[in-house]
Coordinates of C-alpha atoms and ligand atoms in Angstrom, one line a residue:
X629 CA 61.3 92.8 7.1
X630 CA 62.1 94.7 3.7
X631 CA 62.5 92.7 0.6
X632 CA 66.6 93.0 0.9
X633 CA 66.4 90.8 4.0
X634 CA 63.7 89.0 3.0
X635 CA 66.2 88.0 -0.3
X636 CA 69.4 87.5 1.7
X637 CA 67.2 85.3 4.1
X638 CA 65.8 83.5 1.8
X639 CA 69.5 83.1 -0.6
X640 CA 71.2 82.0 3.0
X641 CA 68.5 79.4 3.3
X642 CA 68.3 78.2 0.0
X643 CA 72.7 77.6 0.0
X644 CA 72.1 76.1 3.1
X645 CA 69.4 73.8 2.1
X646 CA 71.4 73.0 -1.2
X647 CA 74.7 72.2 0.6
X648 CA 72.6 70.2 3.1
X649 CA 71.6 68.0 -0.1
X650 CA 75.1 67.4 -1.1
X651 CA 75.3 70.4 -3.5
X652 CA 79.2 71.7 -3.9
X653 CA 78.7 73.8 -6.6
X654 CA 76.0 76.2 -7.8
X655 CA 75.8 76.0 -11.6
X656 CA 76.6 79.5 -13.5
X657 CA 76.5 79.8 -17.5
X658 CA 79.4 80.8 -19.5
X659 CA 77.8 84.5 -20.0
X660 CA 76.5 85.0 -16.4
X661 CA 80.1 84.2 -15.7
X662 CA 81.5 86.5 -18.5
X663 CA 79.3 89.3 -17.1
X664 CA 80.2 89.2 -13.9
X665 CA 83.9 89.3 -14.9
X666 CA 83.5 91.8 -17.2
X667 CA 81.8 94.5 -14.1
X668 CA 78.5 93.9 -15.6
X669 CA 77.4 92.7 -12.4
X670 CA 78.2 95.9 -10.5
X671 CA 75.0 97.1 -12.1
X672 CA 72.8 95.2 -10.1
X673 CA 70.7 96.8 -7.5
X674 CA 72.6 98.2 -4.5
X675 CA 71.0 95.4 -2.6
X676 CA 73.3 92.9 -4.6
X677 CA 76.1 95.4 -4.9
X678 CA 76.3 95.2 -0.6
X679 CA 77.2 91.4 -1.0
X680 CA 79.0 92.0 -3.6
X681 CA 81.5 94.6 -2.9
X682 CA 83.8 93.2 -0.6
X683 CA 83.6 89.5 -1.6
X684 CA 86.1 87.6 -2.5
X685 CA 85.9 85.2 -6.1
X686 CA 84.8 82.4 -3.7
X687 CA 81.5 84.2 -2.4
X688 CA 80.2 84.8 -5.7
X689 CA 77.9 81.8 -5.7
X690 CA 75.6 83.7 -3.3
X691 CA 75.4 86.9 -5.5
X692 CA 73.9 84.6 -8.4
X693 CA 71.3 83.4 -6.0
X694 CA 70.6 86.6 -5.3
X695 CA 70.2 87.9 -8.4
X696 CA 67.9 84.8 -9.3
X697 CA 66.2 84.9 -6.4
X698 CA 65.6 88.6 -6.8
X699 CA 64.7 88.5 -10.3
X700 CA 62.1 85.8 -9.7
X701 CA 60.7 87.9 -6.7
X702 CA 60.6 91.2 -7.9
X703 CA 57.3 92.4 -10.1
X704 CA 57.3 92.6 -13.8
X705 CA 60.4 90.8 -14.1
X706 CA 59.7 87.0 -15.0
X707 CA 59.2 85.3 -17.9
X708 CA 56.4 82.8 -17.7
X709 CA 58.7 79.8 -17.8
X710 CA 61.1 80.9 -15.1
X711 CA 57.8 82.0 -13.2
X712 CA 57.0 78.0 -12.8
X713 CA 61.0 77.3 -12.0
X714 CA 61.1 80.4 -9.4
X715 CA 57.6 79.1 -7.6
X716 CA 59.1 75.6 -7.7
X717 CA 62.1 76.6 -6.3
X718 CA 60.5 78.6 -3.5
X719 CA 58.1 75.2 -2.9
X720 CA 61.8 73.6 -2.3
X721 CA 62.9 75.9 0.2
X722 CA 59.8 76.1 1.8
X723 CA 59.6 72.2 2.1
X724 CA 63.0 71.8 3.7
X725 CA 62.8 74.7 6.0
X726 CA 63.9 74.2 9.7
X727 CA 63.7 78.1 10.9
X728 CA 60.9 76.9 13.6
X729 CA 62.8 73.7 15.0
X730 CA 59.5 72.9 17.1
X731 CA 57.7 73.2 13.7
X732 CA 59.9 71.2 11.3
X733 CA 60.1 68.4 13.9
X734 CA 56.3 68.1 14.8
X735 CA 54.9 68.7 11.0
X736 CA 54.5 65.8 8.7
X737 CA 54.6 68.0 6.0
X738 CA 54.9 71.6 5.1
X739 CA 51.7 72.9 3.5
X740 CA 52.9 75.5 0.7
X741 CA 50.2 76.3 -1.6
X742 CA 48.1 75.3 -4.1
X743 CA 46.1 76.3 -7.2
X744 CA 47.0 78.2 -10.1
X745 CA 50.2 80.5 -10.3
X746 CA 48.5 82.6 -12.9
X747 CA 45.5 82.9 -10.4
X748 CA 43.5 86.2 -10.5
X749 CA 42.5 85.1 -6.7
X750 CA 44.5 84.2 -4.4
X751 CA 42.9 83.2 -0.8
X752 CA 44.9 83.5 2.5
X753 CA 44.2 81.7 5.3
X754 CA 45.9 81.1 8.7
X755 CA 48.1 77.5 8.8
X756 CA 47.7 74.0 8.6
X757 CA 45.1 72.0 10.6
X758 CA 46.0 68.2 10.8
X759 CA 44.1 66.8 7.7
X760 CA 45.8 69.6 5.8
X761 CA 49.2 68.8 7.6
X762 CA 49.1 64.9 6.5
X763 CA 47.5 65.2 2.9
X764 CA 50.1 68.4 2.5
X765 CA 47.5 70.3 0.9
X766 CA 45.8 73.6 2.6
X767 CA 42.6 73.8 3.0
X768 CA 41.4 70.0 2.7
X769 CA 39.6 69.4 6.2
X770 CA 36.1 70.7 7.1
X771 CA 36.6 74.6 6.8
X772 CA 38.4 73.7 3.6
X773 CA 35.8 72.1 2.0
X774 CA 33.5 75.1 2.9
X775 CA 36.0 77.2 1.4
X776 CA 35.2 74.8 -1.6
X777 CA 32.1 75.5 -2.1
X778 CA 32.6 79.0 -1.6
X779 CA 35.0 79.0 -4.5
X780 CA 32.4 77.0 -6.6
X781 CA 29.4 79.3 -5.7
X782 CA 31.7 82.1 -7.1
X783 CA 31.4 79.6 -10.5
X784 CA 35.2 79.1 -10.0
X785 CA 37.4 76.3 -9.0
X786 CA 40.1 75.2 -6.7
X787 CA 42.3 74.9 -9.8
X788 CA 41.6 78.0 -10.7
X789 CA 42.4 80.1 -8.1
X790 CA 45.2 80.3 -5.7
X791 CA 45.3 79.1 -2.1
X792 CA 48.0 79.6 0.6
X793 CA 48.3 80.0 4.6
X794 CA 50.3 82.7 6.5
X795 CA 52.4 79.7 7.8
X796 CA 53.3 76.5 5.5
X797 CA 53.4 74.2 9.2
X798 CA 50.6 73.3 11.3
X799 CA 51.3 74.9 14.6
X800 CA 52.1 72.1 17.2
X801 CA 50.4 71.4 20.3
X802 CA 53.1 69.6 22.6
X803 CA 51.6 67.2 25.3
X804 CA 48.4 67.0 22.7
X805 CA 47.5 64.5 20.2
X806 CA 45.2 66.7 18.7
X807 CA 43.7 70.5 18.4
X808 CA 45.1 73.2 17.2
X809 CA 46.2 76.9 17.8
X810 CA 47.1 79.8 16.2
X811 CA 50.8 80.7 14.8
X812 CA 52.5 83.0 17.2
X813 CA 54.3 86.3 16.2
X814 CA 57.7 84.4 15.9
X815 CA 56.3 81.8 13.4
X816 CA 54.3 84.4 11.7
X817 CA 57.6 86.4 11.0
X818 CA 59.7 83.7 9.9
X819 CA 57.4 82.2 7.4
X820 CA 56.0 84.9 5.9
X821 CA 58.9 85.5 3.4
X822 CA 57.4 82.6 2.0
X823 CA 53.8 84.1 1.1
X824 CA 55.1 87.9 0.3
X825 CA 57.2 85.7 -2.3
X826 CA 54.4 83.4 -3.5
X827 CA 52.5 86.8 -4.2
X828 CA 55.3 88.0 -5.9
X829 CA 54.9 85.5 -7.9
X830 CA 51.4 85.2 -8.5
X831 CA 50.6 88.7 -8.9
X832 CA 46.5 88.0 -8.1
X833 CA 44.5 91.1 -9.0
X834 CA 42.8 90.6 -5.9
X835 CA 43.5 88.5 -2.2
X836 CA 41.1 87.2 0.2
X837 CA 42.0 87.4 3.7
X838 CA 40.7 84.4 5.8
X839 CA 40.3 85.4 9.2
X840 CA 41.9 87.7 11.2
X841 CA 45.5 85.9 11.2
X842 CA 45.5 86.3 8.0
X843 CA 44.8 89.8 8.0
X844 CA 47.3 90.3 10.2
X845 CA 50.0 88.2 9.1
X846 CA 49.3 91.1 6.0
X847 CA 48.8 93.7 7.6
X848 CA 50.5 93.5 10.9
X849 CA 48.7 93.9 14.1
X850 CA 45.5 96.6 13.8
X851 CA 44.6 97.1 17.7
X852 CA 41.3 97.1 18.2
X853 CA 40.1 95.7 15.1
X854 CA 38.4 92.5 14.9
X855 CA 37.7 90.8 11.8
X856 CA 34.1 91.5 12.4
X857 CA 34.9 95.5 11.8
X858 CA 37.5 94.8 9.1
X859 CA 35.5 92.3 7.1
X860 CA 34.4 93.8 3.9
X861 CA 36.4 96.9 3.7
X862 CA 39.1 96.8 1.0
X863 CA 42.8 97.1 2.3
X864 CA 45.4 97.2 0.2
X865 CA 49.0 95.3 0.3
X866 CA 51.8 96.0 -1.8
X867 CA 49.2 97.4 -4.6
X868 CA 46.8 94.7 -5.0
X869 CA 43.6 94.8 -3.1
X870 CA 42.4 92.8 -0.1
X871 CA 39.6 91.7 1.0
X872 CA 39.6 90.6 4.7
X873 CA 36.9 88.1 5.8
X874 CA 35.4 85.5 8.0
X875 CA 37.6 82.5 8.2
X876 CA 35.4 79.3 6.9
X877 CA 35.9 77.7 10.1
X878 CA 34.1 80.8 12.0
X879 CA 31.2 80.2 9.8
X880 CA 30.9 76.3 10.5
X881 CA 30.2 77.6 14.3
X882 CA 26.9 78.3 14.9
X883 CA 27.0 81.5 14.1
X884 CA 24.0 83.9 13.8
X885 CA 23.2 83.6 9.8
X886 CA 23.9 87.2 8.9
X887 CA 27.3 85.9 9.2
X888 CA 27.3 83.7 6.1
X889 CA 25.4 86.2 4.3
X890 CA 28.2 88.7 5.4
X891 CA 30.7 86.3 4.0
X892 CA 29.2 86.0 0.8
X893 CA 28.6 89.6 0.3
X894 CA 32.5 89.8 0.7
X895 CA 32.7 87.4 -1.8
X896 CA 30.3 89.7 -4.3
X897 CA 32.6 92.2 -3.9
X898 CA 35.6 90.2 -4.8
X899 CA 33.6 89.0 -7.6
X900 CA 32.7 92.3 -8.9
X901 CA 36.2 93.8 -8.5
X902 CA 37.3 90.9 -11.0
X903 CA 34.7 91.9 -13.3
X904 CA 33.0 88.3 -12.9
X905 CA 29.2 88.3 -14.2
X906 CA 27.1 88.0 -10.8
X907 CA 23.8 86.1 -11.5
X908 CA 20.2 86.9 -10.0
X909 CA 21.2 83.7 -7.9
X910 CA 24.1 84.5 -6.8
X911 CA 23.0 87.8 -5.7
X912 CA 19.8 86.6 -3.4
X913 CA 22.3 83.4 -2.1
X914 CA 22.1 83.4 1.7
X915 CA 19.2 85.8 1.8
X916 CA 16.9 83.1 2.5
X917 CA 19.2 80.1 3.4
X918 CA 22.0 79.4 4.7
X919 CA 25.3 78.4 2.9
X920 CA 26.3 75.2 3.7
Ligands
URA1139 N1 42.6 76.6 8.2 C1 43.5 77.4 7.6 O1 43.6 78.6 7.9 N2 44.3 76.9 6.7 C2 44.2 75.6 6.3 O2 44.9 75.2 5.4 C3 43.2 74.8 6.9 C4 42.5 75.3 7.9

């Protein structure tokens, strides 16, 4: 989807949610308004300029959105205060979305993200599992806690860093109280405006890919690669460097060792790319134990 479509999508979602919450009217300063009178408006990007041109004075409400929306989005182009307002906003959205109706109805919460929006790091994993899915936080159950003390072991914290899934839902599993599976192509598609956006955003210097949904919910579909052959090789989205790796919950199988030690050499070069000091300790960790 290219980032036009991925704005109009999200502008049509975020009118709908709004007039779904009562909203009549979509608040526009004096100048914005003055602006837009005066033709100032016409120099907006010809994505804007397409919903613009043959719209009458009543259909201007979504051309402000846009603009917003846009602005927020777009790289280079936010001010740190309306950097919190535009992730907020995009947390609103995200919580009131119904674009998968089996998702919105099984879910008891949508899991958006968490950590810091100035985040250097930002990790990537797949979706929701059910601890996640009640406490509304990703990355809380048993792989998230390894994830923990991956972060920690890079002498860095949960608040510190960014964390987000490919889709904000736990996938449902009708005619099952428990278990999970993974997102299909559909849910993939439809949610990932939402983390392109939260990147946006965040603008890490560097991602971590958890696991091969991950990967491709970045990267689309690679045939014939497994995580195992595209772990540790940078990739690149949009400019900022990936590193794909073994999700945590892969490395609480039991799993030959080299495993975890491939997962934390991953995690060395992540820290080296951020120009983090690596200790002696860190450096022999998983050499001669295991991580968890
Ligand atoms: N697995 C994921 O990929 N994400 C979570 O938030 C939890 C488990």
């Amino acid at each position: 989807m290219d980032l036009y479509t991925e704005l109009l999508e999200g502008t049509i979602q975020h009118l709908q949610d709004l007039k779904r919450r009562g909203a009549r009217y979509v608040p526009v300063s004096k100048e914005t308004l003055q602006e837009l009178s005066s033709g100032a408006a016409v120099k907006a990007p010809r994505a804007v300029a397409a919903v613009q041109s043959p719209a009458p004075a009543s259909s201007r409400a979504p051309l402000l959105v846009v603009q917003k929306a846009e602005s927020a989005i777009l790289p280079g182009t936010v001010q740190p205060s309306s950097k919190v307002e535009a992730m907020a906003e995009l947390r609103e959205r995200a919580l009131v979305c119904q674009k998968c109706a089996n998702l919105a109805a099984s879910r008891k919460n949508v899991v958006f993200g968490v950590g810091n929006i100035d985040a250097e790091l930002m990790f990537v994993g797949e979706a929701p599992g059910a601890d996640e899915d009640i406490q509304g936080e990703p990355f809380v159950g048993r792989a998230g806690q390894l994830l923990t003390k991956i972060i920690q072991t890079m002498a860095l914290s949960r608040e510190q860093v960014y964390i987000a899934n490919i889709l904000k839902c736990r996938p449902d599993t009708p005619g099952q109280s428990y278990g999970n599976r993974a997102p299909n192509p559909d849910e993939m598609e439809r949610c990932l405006p939402y983390l392109h956006a939260q990147i946006d955003l965040i603008k890490p210097k560097v991602i971590v890919a958890l696991g091969a949904t991950a990967v491709e919910g970045l990267f689309g579909k690679v045939p014939g690669s497994g995580i195992t052959k595209m772990r540790g090789k940078w990739r690149e989205y949009r400019g900022t460097p990936v590193m794909p790796t073994y999700h945590p919950s892969y490395l609480l199988r039991p799993n030959p060792s080299n495993v975890k030690r491939e997962a934390w050499e991953d995690m060395l070069q992540v820290m080296e790319r951020l120009s983090m000091p690596v200790t002696d300790k860190q450096k022999s960790y998983f050499l001669s134990k295991t991580p968890a």
